[in-house]
Amino acid sequence: MAKGLLMTYALWALGGPVGLHHLYLGRDSHALLWMLTLGGGGLGWLWEFWKLPSFVAQANRVQSWHQRPEEERPPLSLLRFASQMVVGIYFGLVALVSLSSMANFYVVGLPLAVGLGVLLVAAVGNQTSDFKNTLGAAFLTSPAFYGRPIAILPISLAASITAQKHRRYKASAGSETLSVRLYRVALAYLAFTGPLAYSTVCNTAATINYVAETLGSFLSWFNFFPLLGRLVESILLLPCRIWWLLVGDPGFNSSQFQEWEKLYEFVDSFQDKKRQLAHQVLGVPEGATSEEIHRSYRDLVKVWHPDHNLHQTEEAQTRFLEIQAAYEVLSQPKKPRAS
């Protein structure tokens, strides 16, 4: 039965972030991706407003692209590659939070989670990729970074490159009933959310401690990128701020919400740590005035400017960037702490 554009837009408006319009169009992989990421963080859902006519046209001529010759390959898409990287990292982070206690996690659990995230994006629309090769690249990359959370990045990169290398159009398949499709999507959704929900509800304290440690390591990467760091902090704190806005009282009653409040306080205090580090870089006390900070910054810039240190260009460039970043941190007014 032909798909209607008006119905597609209606489903996009009513349940777009959970992929209702993609289920209607038979794009089950895309629907599952939207369920697990809430429409790509909302940005993907909004961006699709302009893509829906092409999705409907593709669904109505499904037989034509099912019959493509096997040797024909889809064009390379940088957007799909970037999405594979991001979703692979996202799946890996969720696995770190919910499954890191399992035996041989860094050998089995982590590469499997990252590889499945990459394959999910690869299967969006009329394309797919080779299952064995993509997972194989993830598993082969994992031992080189055993025991380190940073392994998520190279595993996702290797799996994404392999998925792009083996990209192809989906083969012809018989039509399935809606109940069968929904059953498959529901199983995949539960497989993703079940361990995370169990860890959050039944082992809240340990989960929060691990998340706090992971966030601490993650936020430390932004010590000298204040603007990007503030953006990341705002994104991380957004759920807590929404909760406070809805409830109207920042105090949590249940023990589980008290654990999440501790996490909020941890992330919220990170700004103070950045300011302490910035004072150390500029060599000024914490109570220094704006004039003292500016004077120290100006003197250090003269000393460490790369043009004045041709014999040690690399070190001078690093120090110069640190000084500029520290000055930018201290130039911003200190944010009041949440009560």
mmCIF file of N, CA, C and O in Angstrom, residues 194-252:
data_model
loop_
_atom_site.group_PDB
_atom_site.id
_atom_site.type_symbol
_atom_site.label_atom_id
_atom_site.label_comp_id
_atom_site.label_asym_id
_atom_site.label_seq_id
_atom_site.Cartn_x
_atom_site.Cartn_y
_atom_site.Cartn_z
ATOM 1 N N GLY A 194 17.493 -2.563 28.942
ATOM 2 C CA GLY A 194 17.339 -3.409 30.115
ATOM 3 C C GLY A 194 18.515 -3.363 31.068
ATOM 4 O O GLY A 194 18.346 -3.062 32.271
ATOM 5 N N PRO A 195 19.749 -3.645 30.599
ATOM 6 C CA PRO A 195 20.902 -3.586 31.523
ATOM 7 C C PRO A 195 21.116 -2.206 32.124
ATOM 8 O O PRO A 195 21.477 -2.080 33.296
ATOM 9 N N LEU A 196 20.878 -1.163 31.329
ATOM 10 C CA LEU A 196 21.060 0.194 31.843
ATOM 11 C C LEU A 196 20.045 0.500 32.932
ATOM 12 O O LEU A 196 20.376 1.075 33.979
ATOM 13 N N ALA A 197 18.785 0.103 32.705
ATOM 14 C CA ALA A 197 17.746 0.340 33.709
ATOM 15 C C ALA A 197 18.029 -0.448 34.982
ATOM 16 O O ALA A 197 17.844 0.055 36.098
ATOM 17 N N TYR A 198 18.487 -1.675 34.838
ATOM 18 C CA TYR A 198 18.798 -2.492 36.008
ATOM 19 C C TYR A 198 19.918 -1.857 36.835
ATOM 20 O O TYR A 198 19.831 -1.767 38.061
ATOM 21 N N SER A 199 20.974 -1.412 36.172
ATOM 22 C CA SER A 199 22.093 -0.797 36.888
ATOM 23 C C SER A 199 21.666 0.477 37.590
ATOM 24 O O SER A 199 22.076 0.753 38.717
ATOM 25 N N THR A 200 20.822 1.261 36.925
ATOM 26 C CA THR A 200 20.400 2.541 37.489
ATOM 27 C C THR A 200 19.462 2.361 38.673
ATOM 28 O O THR A 200 19.578 3.059 39.687
ATOM 29 N N VAL A 201 18.541 1.410 38.583
ATOM 30 C CA VAL A 201 17.523 1.243 39.614
ATOM 31 C C VAL A 201 18.004 0.348 40.755
ATOM 32 O O VAL A 201 17.806 0.662 41.931
ATOM 33 N N CYS A 202 18.656 -0.761 40.426
ATOM 34 C CA CYS A 202 19.012 -1.756 41.442
ATOM 35 C C CYS A 202 20.407 -1.570 42.005
ATOM 36 O O CYS A 202 20.723 -2.139 43.045
ATOM 37 N N ASN A 203 21.253 -0.820 41.320
ATOM 38 C CA ASN A 203 22.616 -0.617 41.818
ATOM 39 C C ASN A 203 22.979 0.849 41.632
ATOM 40 O O ASN A 203 24.004 1.184 41.049
ATOM 41 N N THR A 204 22.126 1.693 42.171
ATOM 42 C CA THR A 204 22.215 3.123 41.886
ATOM 43 C C THR A 204 23.530 3.734 42.335
ATOM 44 O O THR A 204 24.190 4.456 41.581
ATOM 45 N N ALA A 205 23.925 3.456 43.575
ATOM 46 C CA ALA A 205 25.119 4.106 44.120
ATOM 47 C C ALA A 205 26.361 3.774 43.301
ATOM 48 O O ALA A 205 27.140 4.660 42.941
ATOM 49 N N ALA A 206 26.546 2.478 42.995
ATOM 50 C CA ALA A 206 27.720 2.080 42.213
ATOM 51 C C ALA A 206 27.676 2.679 40.817
ATOM 52 O O ALA A 206 28.704 3.104 40.271
ATOM 53 N N THR A 207 26.488 2.717 40.232
ATOM 54 C CA THR A 207 26.350 3.277 38.890
ATOM 55 C C THR A 207 26.690 4.757 38.878
ATOM 56 O O THR A 207 27.416 5.237 38.005
ATOM 57 N N ILE A 208 26.196 5.488 39.884
ATOM 58 C CA ILE A 208 26.455 6.924 39.946
ATOM 59 C C ILE A 208 27.934 7.199 40.175
ATOM 60 O O ILE A 208 28.521 8.104 39.574
ATOM 61 N N ASN A 209 28.562 6.408 41.035
ATOM 62 C CA ASN A 209 29.998 6.591 41.271
ATOM 63 C C ASN A 209 30.792 6.376 39.986
ATOM 64 O O ASN A 209 31.729 7.122 39.681
ATOM 65 N N TYR A 210 30.410 5.359 39.222
ATOM 66 C CA TYR A 210 31.139 5.084 37.989
ATOM 67 C C TYR A 210 30.895 6.193 36.968
ATOM 68 O O TYR A 210 31.816 6.626 36.279
ATOM 69 N N VAL A 211 29.649 6.657 36.878
ATOM 70 C CA VAL A 211 29.343 7.747 35.944
ATOM 71 C C VAL A 211 30.113 8.996 36.325
ATOM 72 O O VAL A 211 30.648 9.712 35.472
ATOM 73 N N ALA A 212 30.208 9.275 37.637
ATOM 74 C CA ALA A 212 30.937 10.463 38.087
ATOM 75 C C ALA A 212 32.407 10.376 37.716
ATOM 76 O O ALA A 212 33.005 11.349 37.259
ATOM 77 N N GLU A 213 33.008 9.194 37.913
ATOM 78 C CA GLU A 213 34.414 9.017 37.542
ATOM 79 C C GLU A 213 34.611 9.183 36.037
ATOM 80 O O GLU A 213 35.580 9.812 35.582
ATOM 81 N N THR A 214 33.692 8.619 35.260
ATOM 82 C CA THR A 214 33.793 8.740 33.801
ATOM 83 C C THR A 214 33.650 10.184 33.364
ATOM 84 O O THR A 214 34.392 10.672 32.504
ATOM 85 N N LEU A 215 32.689 10.907 33.962
ATOM 86 C CA LEU A 215 32.497 12.315 33.612
ATOM 87 C C LEU A 215 33.713 13.141 34.016
ATOM 88 O O LEU A 215 34.090 14.085 33.312
ATOM 89 N N GLY A 216 34.308 12.804 35.162
ATOM 90 C CA GLY A 216 35.496 13.539 35.571
ATOM 91 C C GLY A 216 36.612 13.406 34.564
ATOM 92 O O GLY A 216 37.262 14.394 34.197
ATOM 93 N N SER A 217 36.851 12.185 34.086
ATOM 94 C CA SER A 217 37.888 11.968 33.072
ATOM 95 C C SER A 217 37.519 12.666 31.770
ATOM 96 O O SER A 217 38.363 13.254 31.091
ATOM 97 N N PHE A 218 36.240 12.597 31.429
ATOM 98 C CA PHE A 218 35.789 13.183 30.172
ATOM 99 C C PHE A 218 35.913 14.703 30.196
ATOM 100 O O PHE A 218 36.427 15.321 29.261
ATOM 101 N N LEU A 219 35.466 15.321 31.291
ATOM 102 C CA LEU A 219 35.509 16.776 31.375
ATOM 103 C C LEU A 219 36.930 17.303 31.483
ATOM 104 O O LEU A 219 37.201 18.446 31.110
ATOM 105 N N SER A 220 37.859 16.480 31.985
ATOM 106 C CA SER A 220 39.248 16.931 32.092
ATOM 107 C C SER A 220 39.865 17.175 30.723
ATOM 108 O O SER A 220 40.850 17.899 30.602
ATOM 109 N N TRP A 221 39.286 16.580 29.673
ATOM 110 C CA TRP A 221 39.791 16.827 28.319
ATOM 111 C C TRP A 221 39.554 18.270 27.888
ATOM 112 O O TRP A 221 40.194 18.771 26.982
ATOM 113 N N PHE A 222 38.622 18.970 28.568
ATOM 114 C CA PHE A 222 38.237 20.309 28.136
ATOM 115 C C PHE A 222 38.831 21.390 29.029
ATOM 116 O O PHE A 222 38.328 22.504 29.067
ATOM 117 N N ASN A 223 39.891 21.052 29.761
ATOM 118 C CA ASN A 223 40.495 22.029 30.661
ATOM 119 C C ASN A 223 40.856 23.323 29.951
ATOM 120 O O ASN A 223 40.665 24.418 30.469
ATOM 121 N N PHE A 224 41.390 23.198 28.756
ATOM 122 C CA PHE A 224 41.881 24.372 28.046
ATOM 123 C C PHE A 224 41.038 24.700 26.822
ATOM 124 O O PHE A 224 41.500 25.311 25.871
ATOM 125 N N PHE A 225 39.771 24.258 26.847
ATOM 126 C CA PHE A 225 38.800 24.620 25.815
ATOM 127 C C PHE A 225 37.538 25.097 26.531
ATOM 128 O O PHE A 225 36.516 24.407 26.545
ATOM 129 N N PRO A 226 37.587 26.273 27.140
ATOM 130 C CA PRO A 226 36.510 26.699 28.032
ATOM 131 C C PRO A 226 35.140 26.753 27.364
ATOM 132 O O PRO A 226 34.154 26.330 27.970
ATOM 133 N N LEU A 227 35.065 27.305 26.146
ATOM 134 C CA LEU A 227 33.759 27.427 25.509
ATOM 135 C C LEU A 227 33.148 26.059 25.258
ATOM 136 O O LEU A 227 31.971 25.824 25.558
ATOM 137 N N LEU A 228 33.946 25.147 24.716
ATOM 138 C CA LEU A 228 33.457 23.796 24.480
ATOM 139 C C LEU A 228 33.159 23.094 25.797
ATOM 140 O O LEU A 228 32.168 22.355 25.915
ATOM 141 N N GLY A 229 33.968 23.330 26.798
ATOM 142 C CA GLY A 229 33.735 22.720 28.104
ATOM 143 C C GLY A 229 32.424 23.173 28.720
ATOM 144 O O GLY A 229 31.675 22.368 29.277
ATOM 145 N N ARG A 230 32.125 24.473 28.620
ATOM 146 C CA ARG A 230 30.865 24.969 29.175
ATOM 147 C C ARG A 230 29.673 24.391 28.430
ATOM 148 O O ARG A 230 28.631 24.116 29.022
ATOM 149 N N LEU A 231 29.823 24.203 27.106
ATOM 150 C CA LEU A 231 28.741 23.605 26.333
ATOM 151 C C LEU A 231 28.486 22.168 26.783
ATOM 152 O O LEU A 231 27.332 21.758 26.982
ATOM 153 N N VAL A 232 29.558 21.402 26.971
ATOM 154 C CA VAL A 232 29.416 20.015 27.422
ATOM 155 C C VAL A 232 28.791 19.965 28.806
ATOM 156 O O VAL A 232 27.904 19.150 29.082
ATOM 157 N N GLU A 233 29.240 20.841 29.701
ATOM 158 C CA GLU A 233 28.675 20.869 31.045
ATOM 159 C C GLU A 233 27.183 21.173 30.999
ATOM 160 O O GLU A 233 26.388 20.558 31.717
ATOM 161 N N SER A 234 26.798 22.124 30.166
ATOM 162 C CA SER A 234 25.380 22.478 30.069
ATOM 163 C C SER A 234 24.547 21.304 29.591
ATOM 164 O O SER A 234 23.445 21.060 30.087
ATOM 165 N N ILE A 235 25.085 20.554 28.635
ATOM 166 C CA ILE A 235 24.359 19.393 28.131
ATOM 167 C C ILE A 235 24.227 18.332 29.211
ATOM 168 O O ILE A 235 23.159 17.734 29.406
ATOM 169 N N LEU A 236 25.310 18.107 29.970
ATOM 170 C CA LEU A 236 25.278 17.087 31.012
ATOM 171 C C LEU A 236 24.339 17.463 32.152
ATOM 172 O O LEU A 236 23.707 16.600 32.761
ATOM 173 N N LEU A 237 24.243 18.743 32.443
ATOM 174 C CA LEU A 237 23.414 19.189 33.554
ATOM 175 C C LEU A 237 21.975 19.451 33.153
ATOM 176 O O LEU A 237 21.130 19.687 34.016
ATOM 177 N N LEU A 238 21.675 19.385 31.865
ATOM 178 C CA LEU A 238 20.331 19.720 31.390
ATOM 179 C C LEU A 238 19.248 18.860 32.038
ATOM 180 O O LEU A 238 18.210 19.399 32.457
ATOM 181 N N PRO A 239 19.405 17.512 32.138
ATOM 182 C CA PRO A 239 18.338 16.723 32.775
ATOM 183 C C PRO A 239 18.044 17.152 34.209
ATOM 184 O O PRO A 239 16.875 17.213 34.603
ATOM 185 N N CYS A 240 19.082 17.452 34.982
ATOM 186 C CA CYS A 240 18.855 17.889 36.362
ATOM 187 C C CYS A 240 18.127 19.224 36.398
ATOM 188 O O CYS A 240 17.233 19.434 37.234
ATOM 189 N N ARG A 241 18.507 20.126 35.520
ATOM 190 C CA ARG A 241 17.871 21.448 35.523
ATOM 191 C C ARG A 241 16.416 21.353 35.090
ATOM 192 O O ARG A 241 15.553 22.085 35.597
ATOM 193 N N ILE A 242 16.118 20.465 34.151
ATOM 194 C CA ILE A 242 14.725 20.257 33.748
ATOM 195 C C ILE A 242 13.922 19.706 34.917
ATOM 196 O O ILE A 242 12.787 20.124 35.172
ATOM 197 N N TRP A 243 14.538 18.759 35.645
ATOM 198 C CA TRP A 243 13.850 18.196 36.812
ATOM 199 C C TRP A 243 13.549 19.278 37.841
ATOM 200 O O TRP A 243 12.450 19.361 38.385
ATOM 201 N N TRP A 244 14.521 20.109 38.130
ATOM 202 C CA TRP A 244 14.312 21.179 39.098
ATOM 203 C C TRP A 244 13.226 22.145 38.630
ATOM 204 O O TRP A 244 12.435 22.638 39.430
ATOM 205 N N LEU A 245 13.194 22.418 37.330
ATOM 206 C CA LEU A 245 12.188 23.322 36.800
ATOM 207 C C LEU A 245 10.791 22.743 36.954
ATOM 208 O O LEU A 245 9.845 23.452 37.305
ATOM 209 N N LEU A 246 10.658 21.450 36.707
ATOM 210 C CA LEU A 246 9.345 20.812 36.793
ATOM 211 C C LEU A 246 8.895 20.627 38.234
ATOM 212 O O LEU A 246 7.732 20.847 38.574
ATOM 213 N N VAL A 247 9.833 20.219 39.101
ATOM 214 C CA VAL A 247 9.481 19.931 40.485
ATOM 215 C C VAL A 247 9.390 21.217 41.308
ATOM 216 O O VAL A 247 8.565 21.351 42.199
ATOM 217 N N GLY A 248 10.275 22.170 40.991
ATOM 218 C CA GLY A 248 10.260 23.428 41.709
ATOM 219 C C GLY A 248 11.048 23.417 42.999
ATOM 220 O O GLY A 248 11.079 24.392 43.725
ATOM 221 N N ASP A 249 11.697 22.289 43.299
ATOM 222 C CA ASP A 249 12.481 22.187 44.528
ATOM 223 C C ASP A 249 13.699 21.335 44.244
ATOM 224 O O ASP A 249 13.570 20.178 43.878
ATOM 225 N N PRO A 250 14.910 21.871 44.378
ATOM 226 C CA PRO A 250 16.100 21.099 44.065
ATOM 227 C C PRO A 250 16.378 19.972 45.033
ATOM 228 O O PRO A 250 17.252 19.162 44.804
ATOM 229 N N GLY A 251 15.661 19.872 46.134
ATOM 230 C CA GLY A 251 15.880 18.786 47.080
ATOM 231 C C GLY A 251 15.160 17.529 46.627
ATOM 232 O O GLY A 251 13.967 17.566 46.323
ATOM 233 N N PHE A 252 15.850 16.411 46.612
ATOM 234 C CA PHE A 252 15.264 15.143 46.208
ATOM 235 C C PHE A 252 14.924 14.340 47.462
ATOM 236 O O PHE A 252 15.692 14.296 48.418
#
